PDB file of C-alpha atoms in Angstrom:
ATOM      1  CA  UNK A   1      46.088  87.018 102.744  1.00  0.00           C
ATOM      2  CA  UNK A   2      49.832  86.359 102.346  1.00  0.00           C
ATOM      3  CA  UNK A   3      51.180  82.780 102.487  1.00  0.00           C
ATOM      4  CA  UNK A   4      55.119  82.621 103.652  1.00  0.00           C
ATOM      5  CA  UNK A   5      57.017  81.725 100.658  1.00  0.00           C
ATOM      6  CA  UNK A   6      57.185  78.247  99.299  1.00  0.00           C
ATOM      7  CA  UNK A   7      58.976  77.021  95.753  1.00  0.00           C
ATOM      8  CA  UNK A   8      58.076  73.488  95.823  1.00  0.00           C
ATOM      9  CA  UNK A   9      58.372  70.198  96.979  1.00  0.00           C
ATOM     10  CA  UNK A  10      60.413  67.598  95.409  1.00  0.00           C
ATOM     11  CA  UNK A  11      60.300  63.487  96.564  1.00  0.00           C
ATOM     12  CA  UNK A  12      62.256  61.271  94.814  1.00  0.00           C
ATOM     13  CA  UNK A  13      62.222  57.330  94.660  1.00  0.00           C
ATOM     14  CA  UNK A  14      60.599  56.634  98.088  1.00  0.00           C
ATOM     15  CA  UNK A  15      60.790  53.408  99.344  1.00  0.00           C
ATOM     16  CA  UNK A  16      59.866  51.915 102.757  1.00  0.00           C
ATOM     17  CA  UNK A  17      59.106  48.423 103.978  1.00  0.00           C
ATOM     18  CA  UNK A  18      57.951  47.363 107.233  1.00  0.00           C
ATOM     19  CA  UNK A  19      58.751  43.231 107.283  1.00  0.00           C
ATOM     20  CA  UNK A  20      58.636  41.579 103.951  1.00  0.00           C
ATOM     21  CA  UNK A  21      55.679  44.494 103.489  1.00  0.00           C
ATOM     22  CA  UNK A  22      56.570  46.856 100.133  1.00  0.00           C
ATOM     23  CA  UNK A  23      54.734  49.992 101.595  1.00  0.00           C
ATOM     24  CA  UNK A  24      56.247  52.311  99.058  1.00  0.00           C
ATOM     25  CA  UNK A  25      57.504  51.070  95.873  1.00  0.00           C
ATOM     26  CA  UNK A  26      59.843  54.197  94.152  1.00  0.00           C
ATOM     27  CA  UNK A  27      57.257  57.230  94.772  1.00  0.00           C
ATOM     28  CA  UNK A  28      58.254  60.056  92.819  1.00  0.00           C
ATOM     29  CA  UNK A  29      56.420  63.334  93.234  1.00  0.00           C
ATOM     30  CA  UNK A  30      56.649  67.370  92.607  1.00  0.00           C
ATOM     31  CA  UNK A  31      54.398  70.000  94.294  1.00  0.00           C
ATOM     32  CA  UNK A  32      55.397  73.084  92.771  1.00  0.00           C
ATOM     33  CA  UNK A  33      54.039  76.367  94.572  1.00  0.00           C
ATOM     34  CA  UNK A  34      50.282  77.187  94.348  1.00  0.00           C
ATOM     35  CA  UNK A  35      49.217  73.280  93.724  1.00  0.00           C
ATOM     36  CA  UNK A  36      46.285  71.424  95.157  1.00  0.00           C
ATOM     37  CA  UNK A  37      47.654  67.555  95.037  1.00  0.00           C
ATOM     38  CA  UNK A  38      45.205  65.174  95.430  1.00  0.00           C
ATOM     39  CA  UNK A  39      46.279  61.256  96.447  1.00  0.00           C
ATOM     40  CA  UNK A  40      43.837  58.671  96.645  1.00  0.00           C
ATOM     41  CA  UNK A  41      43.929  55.266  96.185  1.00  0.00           C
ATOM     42  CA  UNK A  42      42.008  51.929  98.167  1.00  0.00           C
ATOM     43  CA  UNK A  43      43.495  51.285 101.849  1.00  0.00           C
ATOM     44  CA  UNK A  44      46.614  50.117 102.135  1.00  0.00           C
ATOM     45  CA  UNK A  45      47.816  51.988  98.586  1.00  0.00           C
ATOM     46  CA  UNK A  46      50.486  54.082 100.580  1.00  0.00           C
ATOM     47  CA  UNK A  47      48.817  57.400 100.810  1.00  0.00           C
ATOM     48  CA  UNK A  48      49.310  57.869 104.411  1.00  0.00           C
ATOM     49  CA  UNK A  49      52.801  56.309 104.365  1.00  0.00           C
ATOM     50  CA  UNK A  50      53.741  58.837 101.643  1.00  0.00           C
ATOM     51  CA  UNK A  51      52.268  61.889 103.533  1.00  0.00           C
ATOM     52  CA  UNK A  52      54.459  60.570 106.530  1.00  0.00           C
ATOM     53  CA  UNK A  53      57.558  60.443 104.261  1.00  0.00           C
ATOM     54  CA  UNK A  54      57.344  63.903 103.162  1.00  0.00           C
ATOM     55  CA  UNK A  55      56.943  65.037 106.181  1.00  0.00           C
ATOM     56  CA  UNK A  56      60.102  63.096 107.604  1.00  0.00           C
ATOM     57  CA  UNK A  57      58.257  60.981 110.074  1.00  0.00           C
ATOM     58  CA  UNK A  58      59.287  57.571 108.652  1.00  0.00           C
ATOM     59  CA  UNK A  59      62.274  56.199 107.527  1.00  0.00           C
ATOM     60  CA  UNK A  60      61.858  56.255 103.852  1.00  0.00           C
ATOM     61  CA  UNK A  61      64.779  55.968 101.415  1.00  0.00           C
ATOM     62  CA  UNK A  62      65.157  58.624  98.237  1.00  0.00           C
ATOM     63  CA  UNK A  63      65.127  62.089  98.861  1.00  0.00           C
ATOM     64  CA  UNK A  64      62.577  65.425  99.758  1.00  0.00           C
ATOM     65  CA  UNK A  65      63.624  68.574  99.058  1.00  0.00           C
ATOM     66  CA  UNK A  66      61.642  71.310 100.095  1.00  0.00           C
ATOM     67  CA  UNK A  67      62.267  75.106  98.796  1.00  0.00           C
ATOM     68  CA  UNK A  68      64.910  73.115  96.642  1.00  0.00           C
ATOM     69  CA  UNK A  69      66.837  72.111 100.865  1.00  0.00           C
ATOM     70  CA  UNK A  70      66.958  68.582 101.562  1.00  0.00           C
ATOM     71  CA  UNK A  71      64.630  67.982 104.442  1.00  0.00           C
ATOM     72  CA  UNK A  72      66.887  66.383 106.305  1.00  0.00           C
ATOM     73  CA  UNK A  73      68.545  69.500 106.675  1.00  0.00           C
ATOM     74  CA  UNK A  74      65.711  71.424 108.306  1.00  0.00           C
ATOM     75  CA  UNK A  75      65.541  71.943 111.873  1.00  0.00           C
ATOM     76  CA  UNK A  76      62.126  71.738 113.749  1.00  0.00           C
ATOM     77  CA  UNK A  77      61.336  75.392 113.326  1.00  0.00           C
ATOM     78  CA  UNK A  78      62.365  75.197 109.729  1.00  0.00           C
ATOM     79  CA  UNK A  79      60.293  72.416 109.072  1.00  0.00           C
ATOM     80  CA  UNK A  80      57.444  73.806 110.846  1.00  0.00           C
ATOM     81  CA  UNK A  81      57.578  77.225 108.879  1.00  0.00           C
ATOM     82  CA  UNK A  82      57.200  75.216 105.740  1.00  0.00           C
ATOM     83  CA  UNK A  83      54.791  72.354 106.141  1.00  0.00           C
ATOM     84  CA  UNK A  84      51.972  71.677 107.827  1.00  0.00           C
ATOM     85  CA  UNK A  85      50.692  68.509 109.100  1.00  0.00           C
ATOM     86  CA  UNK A  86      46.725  67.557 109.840  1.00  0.00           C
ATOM     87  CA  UNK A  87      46.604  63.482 110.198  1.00  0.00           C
ATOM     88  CA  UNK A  88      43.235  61.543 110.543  1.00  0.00           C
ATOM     89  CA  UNK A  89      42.230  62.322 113.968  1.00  0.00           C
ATOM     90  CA  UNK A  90      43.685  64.008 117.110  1.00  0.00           C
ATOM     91  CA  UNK A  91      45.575  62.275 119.369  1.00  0.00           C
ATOM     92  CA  UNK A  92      46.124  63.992 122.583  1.00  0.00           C
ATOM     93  CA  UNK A  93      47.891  63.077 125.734  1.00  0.00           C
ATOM     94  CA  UNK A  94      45.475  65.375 127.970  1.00  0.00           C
ATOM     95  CA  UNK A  95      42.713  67.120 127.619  1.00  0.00           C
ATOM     96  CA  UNK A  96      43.455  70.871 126.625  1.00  0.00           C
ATOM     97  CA  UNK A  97      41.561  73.782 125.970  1.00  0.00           C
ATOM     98  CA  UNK A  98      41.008  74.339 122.001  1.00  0.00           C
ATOM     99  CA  UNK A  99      43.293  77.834 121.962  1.00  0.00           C
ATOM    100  CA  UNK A 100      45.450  76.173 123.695  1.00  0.00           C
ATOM    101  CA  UNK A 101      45.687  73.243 121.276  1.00  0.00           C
ATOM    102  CA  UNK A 102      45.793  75.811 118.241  1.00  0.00           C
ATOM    103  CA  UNK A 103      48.840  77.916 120.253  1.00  0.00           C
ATOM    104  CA  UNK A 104      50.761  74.932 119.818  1.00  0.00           C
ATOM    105  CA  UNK A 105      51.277  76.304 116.218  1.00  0.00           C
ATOM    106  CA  UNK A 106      53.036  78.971 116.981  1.00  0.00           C
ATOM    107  CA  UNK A 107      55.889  77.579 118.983  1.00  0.00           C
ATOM    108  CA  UNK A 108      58.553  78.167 115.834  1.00  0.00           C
ATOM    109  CA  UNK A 109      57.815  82.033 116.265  1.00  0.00           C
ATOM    110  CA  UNK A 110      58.854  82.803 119.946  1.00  0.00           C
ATOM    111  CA  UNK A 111      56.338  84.716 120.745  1.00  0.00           C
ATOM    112  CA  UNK A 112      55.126  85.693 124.511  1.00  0.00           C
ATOM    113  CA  UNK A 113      52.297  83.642 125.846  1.00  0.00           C
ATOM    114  CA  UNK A 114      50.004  86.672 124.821  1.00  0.00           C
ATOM    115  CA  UNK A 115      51.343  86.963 121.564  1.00  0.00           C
ATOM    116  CA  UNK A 116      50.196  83.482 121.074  1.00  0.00           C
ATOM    117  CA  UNK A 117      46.887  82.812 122.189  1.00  0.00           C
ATOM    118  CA  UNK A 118      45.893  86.031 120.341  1.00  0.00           C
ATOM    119  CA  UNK A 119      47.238  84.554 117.295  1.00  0.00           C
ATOM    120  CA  UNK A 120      44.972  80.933 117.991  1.00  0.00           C
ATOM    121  CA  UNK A 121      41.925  82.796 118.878  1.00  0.00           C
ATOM    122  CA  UNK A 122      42.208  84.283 115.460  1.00  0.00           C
ATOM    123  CA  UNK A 123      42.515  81.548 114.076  1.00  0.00           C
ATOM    124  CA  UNK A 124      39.980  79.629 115.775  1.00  0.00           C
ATOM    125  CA  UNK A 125      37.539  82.975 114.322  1.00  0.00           C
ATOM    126  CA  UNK A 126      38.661  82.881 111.052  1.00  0.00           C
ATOM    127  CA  UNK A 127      37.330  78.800 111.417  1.00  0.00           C
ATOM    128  CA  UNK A 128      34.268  80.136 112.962  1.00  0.00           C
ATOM    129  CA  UNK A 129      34.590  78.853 116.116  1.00  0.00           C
ATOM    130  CA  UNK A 130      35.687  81.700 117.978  1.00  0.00           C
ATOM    131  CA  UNK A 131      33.376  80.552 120.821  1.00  0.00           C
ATOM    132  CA  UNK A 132      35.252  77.108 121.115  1.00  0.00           C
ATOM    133  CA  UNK A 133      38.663  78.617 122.938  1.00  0.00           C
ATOM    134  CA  UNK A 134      38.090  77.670 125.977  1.00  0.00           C
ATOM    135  CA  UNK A 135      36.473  74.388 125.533  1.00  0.00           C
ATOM    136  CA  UNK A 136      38.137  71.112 126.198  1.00  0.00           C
ATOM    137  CA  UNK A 137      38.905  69.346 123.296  1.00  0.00           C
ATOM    138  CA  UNK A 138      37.963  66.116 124.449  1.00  0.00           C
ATOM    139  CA  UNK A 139      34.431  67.651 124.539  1.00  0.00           C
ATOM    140  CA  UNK A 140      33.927  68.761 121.171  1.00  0.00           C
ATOM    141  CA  UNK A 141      32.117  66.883 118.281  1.00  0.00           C
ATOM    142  CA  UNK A 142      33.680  65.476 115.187  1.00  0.00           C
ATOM    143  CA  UNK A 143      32.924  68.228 113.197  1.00  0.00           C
ATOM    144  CA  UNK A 144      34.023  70.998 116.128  1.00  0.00           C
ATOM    145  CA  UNK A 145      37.346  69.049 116.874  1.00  0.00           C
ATOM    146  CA  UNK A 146      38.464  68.994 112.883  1.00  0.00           C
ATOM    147  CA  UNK A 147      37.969  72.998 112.523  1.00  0.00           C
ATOM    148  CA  UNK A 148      39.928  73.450 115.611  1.00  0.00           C
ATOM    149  CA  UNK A 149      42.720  71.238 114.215  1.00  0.00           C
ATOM    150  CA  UNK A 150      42.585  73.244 111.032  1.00  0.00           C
ATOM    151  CA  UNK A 151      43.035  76.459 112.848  1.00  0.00           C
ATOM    152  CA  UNK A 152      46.125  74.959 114.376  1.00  0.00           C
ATOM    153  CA  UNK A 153      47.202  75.028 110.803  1.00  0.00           C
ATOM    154  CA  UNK A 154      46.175  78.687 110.312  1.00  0.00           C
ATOM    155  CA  UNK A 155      47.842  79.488 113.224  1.00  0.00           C
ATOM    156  CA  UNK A 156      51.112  77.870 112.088  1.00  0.00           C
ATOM    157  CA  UNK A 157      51.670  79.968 108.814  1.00  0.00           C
ATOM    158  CA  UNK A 158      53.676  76.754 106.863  1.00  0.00           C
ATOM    159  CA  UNK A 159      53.578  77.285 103.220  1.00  0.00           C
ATOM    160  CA  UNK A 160      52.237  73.557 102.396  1.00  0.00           C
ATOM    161  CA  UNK A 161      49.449  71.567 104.304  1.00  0.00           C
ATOM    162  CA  UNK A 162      49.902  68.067 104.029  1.00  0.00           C
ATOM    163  CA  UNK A 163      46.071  66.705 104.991  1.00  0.00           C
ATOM    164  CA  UNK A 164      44.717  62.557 105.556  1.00  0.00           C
ATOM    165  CA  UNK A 165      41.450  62.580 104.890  1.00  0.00           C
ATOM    166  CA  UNK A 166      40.683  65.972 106.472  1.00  0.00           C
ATOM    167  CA  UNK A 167      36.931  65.456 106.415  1.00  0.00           C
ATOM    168  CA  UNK A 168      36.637  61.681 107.275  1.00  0.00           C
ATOM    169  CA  UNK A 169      33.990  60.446 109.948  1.00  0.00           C
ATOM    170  CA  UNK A 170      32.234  63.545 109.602  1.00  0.00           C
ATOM    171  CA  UNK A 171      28.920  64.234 108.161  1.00  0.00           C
ATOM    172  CA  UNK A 172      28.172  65.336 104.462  1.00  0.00           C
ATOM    173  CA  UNK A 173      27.306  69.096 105.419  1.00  0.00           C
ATOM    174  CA  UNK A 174      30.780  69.317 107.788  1.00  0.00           C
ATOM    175  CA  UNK A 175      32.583  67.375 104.780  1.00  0.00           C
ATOM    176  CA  UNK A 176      31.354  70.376 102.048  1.00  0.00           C
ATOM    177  CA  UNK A 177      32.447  73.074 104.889  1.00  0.00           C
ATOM    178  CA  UNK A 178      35.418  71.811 105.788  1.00  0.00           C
ATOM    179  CA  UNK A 179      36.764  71.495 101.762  1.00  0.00           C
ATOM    180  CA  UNK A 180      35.108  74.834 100.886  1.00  0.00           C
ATOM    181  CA  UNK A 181      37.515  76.010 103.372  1.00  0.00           C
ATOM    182  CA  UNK A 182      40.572  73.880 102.359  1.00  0.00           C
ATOM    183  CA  UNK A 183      40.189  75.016  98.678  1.00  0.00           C
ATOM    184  CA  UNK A 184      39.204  78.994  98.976  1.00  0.00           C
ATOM    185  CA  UNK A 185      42.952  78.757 101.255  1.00  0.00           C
ATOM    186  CA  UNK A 186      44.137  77.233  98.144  1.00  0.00           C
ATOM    187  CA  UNK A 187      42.514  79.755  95.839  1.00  0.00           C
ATOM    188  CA  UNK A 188      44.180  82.613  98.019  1.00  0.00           C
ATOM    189  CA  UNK A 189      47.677  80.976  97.402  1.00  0.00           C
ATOM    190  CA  UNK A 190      47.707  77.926  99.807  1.00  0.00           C
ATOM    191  CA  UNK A 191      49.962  74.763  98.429  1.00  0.00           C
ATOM    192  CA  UNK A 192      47.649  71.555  99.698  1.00  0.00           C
ATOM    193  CA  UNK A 193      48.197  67.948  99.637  1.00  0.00           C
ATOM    194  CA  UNK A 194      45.514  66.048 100.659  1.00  0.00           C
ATOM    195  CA  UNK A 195      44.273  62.726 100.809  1.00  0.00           C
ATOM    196  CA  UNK A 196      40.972  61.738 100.046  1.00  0.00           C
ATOM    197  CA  UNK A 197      38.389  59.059  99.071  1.00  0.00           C
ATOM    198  CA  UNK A 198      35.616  61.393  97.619  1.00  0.00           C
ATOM    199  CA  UNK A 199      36.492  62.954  93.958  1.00  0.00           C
ATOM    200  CA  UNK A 200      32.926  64.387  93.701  1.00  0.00           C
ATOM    201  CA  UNK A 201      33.169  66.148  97.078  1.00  0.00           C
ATOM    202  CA  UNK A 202      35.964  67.732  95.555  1.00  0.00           C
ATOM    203  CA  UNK A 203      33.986  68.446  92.401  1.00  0.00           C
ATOM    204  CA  UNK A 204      31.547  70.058  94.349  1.00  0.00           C
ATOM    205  CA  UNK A 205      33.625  72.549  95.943  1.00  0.00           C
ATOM    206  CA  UNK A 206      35.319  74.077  92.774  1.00  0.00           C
ATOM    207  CA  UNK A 207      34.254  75.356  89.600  1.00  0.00           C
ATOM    208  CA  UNK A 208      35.393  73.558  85.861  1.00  0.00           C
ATOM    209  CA  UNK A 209      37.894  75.730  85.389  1.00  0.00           C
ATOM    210  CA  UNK A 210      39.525  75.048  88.947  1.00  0.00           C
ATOM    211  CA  UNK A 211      38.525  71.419  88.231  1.00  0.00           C
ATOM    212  CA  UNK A 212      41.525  71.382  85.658  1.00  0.00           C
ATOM    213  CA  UNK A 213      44.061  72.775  87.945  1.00  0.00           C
ATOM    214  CA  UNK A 214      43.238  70.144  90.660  1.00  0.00           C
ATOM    215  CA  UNK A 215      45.916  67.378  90.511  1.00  0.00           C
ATOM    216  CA  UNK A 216      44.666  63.693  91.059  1.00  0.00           C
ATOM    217  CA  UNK A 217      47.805  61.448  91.729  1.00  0.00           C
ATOM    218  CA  UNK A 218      46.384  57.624  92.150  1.00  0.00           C
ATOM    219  CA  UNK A 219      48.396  55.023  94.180  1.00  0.00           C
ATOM    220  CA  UNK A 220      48.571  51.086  94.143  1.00  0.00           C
ATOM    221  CA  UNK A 221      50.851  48.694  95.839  1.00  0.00           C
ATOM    222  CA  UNK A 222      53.042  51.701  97.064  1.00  0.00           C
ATOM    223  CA  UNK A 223      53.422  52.854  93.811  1.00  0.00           C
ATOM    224  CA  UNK A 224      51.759  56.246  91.673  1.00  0.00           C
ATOM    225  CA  UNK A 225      49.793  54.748  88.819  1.00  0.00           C
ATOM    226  CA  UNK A 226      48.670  58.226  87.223  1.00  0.00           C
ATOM    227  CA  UNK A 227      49.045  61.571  87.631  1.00  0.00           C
ATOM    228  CA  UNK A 228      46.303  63.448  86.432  1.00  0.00           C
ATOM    229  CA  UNK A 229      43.627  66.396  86.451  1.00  0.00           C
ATOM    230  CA  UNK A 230      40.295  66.767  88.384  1.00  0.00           C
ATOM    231  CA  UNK A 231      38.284  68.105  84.853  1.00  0.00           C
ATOM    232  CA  UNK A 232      40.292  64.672  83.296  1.00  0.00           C
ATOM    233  CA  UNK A 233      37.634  62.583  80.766  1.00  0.00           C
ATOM    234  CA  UNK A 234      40.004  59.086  81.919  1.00  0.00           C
ATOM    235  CA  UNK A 235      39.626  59.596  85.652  1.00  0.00           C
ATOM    236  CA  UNK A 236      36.081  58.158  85.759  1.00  0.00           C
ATOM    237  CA  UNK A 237      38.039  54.730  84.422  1.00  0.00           C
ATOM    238  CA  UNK A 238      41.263  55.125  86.340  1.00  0.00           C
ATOM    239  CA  UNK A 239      39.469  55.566  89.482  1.00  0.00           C
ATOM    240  CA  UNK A 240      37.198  52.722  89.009  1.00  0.00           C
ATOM    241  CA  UNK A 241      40.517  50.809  88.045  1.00  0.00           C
ATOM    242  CA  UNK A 242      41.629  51.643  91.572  1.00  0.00           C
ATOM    243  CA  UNK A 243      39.275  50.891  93.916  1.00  0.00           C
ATOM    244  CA  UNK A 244      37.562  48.071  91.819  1.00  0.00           C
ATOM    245  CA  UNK A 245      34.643  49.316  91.041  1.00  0.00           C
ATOM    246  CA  UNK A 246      32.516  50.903  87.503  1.00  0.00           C
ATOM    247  CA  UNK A 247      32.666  54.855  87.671  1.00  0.00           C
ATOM    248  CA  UNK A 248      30.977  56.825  85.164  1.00  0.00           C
ATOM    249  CA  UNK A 249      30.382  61.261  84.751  1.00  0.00           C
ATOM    250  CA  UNK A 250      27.236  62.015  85.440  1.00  0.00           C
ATOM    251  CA  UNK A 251      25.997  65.394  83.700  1.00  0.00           C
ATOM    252  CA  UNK A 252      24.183  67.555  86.402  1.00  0.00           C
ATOM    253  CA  UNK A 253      23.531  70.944  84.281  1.00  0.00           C
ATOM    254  CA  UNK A 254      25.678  73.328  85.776  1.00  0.00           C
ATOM    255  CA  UNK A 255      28.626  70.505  87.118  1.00  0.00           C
ATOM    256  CA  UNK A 256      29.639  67.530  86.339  1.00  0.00           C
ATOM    257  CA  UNK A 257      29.710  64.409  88.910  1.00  0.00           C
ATOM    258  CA  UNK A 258      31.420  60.968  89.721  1.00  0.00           C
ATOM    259  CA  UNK A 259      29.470  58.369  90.440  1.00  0.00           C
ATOM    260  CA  UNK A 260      29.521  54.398  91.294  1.00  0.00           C
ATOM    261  CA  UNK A 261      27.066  52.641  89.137  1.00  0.00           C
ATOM    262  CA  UNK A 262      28.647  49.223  89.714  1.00  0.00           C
ATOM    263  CA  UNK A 263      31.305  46.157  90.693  1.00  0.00           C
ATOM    264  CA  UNK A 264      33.444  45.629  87.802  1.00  0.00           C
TER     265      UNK A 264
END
């Protein structure tokens, strides 16, 4: 499969408040092309808020360049061929059938109405559920509704997903399926950021090797505290750091695992 191009992301010194409330405190980050970028972080460290900045949805001070443009440059279609966006949960006005919720995607191209909804039906197969087009959202399961919204992002073609928690609320075997998916994109050339609470679900879904190309970026108070690899010995310690709890590798055999044993 061939990704559209995509050089790299650049966000420098992001700050926001809402109130006397520091959301981000200076956030610098690079995403260079072919990166899996893992944020996490307890609630209320800024991972959302700094998704949301890159993306230009909230009124952050510093600077994003993307492809090396400032993003405030970008027009909607520009901005759309680039990055892609897949928040928490679906928020719709209406009910709408599924292809036509994934056609959505394709407005930056200009294509017929044809044109699209062959496009989203592809998409919607390449998710596996094909048979979903012409259900009502509204009417789908958890695990139903978050494929579809990933097929929207098929369907768009941007160069980088941004992703919150793209397998939250969802059950353990829908959580594996839906990162398997997320990370063999990124192992055909996909550029992912993603937000996530679960280190070993990642673990599970890539080898050792991959392990040490997946970038962990940990946030507090708005600000990044480390910047480091999946495979990393210290990320056992700096996650427990985070969310305030003991974290130790556990040796499986063929993998490794992260696991709570404790309350500091």
């Amino acid at each position: 499969m061939l990704f559209p191009r995509f050089m790299g992301l650049t966000a420098t010194s992001l700050r926001l408040s809402v109130g006397a409330k520091l959301l981000l405190d200076g956030v610098d980050l690079d995403v260079n092309s072919g990166d899996c970028v893992v944020l996490v972080g307890a609630n209320g460290a800024g991972k959302t808020t700094l998704l949301r900045a890159l993306l230009g949805l909230v009124p952050a001070t510093g600077e994003v360049r993307v492809d090396d443009e400032p993003l405030r440059s970008l027009t909607p279609t520009q901005r759309a061929e680039r990055l892609g966006w897949l928040p928490q949960s679906l928020r719709l006005a209406e009910p709408i059938a599924a292809v036509e919720l994934v056609a959505t995607g394709r407005y930056r191209f200009g294509e017929t109405r044809a044109g699209r909804e062959k496009a989203a039906r592809h998409a919607l197969a390449e998710l596996g559920v094909g048979a979903l087009a012409d259900r009502l959202v509204d009417t789908l399961s958890g695990g139903e509704r978050q494929r579809v919204a990933l097929a929207s992002l098929v369907a768009q073609e941007a160069g980088l997903w941004l992703l919150d928690e793209p397998a939250s609320h969802l059950d353990p075997g829908v959580q594996e399926s839906v990162y398997g998916f997320l990370f063999d994109q990124w192992r055909q050339g996909k550029s992912l950021v993603m937000v996530t609470h679960d280190a070993d679900l990642l673990l599970r879904v890539t080898s050792p090797v991959e392990a040490e190309r997946v970038r962990v970026v940990g946030l507090a108070k708005g600000r990044t505290v480390f910047d480091t690899r999946l495979s990393d010995e210290a990320l056992a310690d700096q996650l427990g750091e985070l969310y305030g709890v003991t974290m130790r590798w556990i040796d499986l055999g063929e993998r490794r695992s992260l696991a709570v044993v404790g309350a500091r």
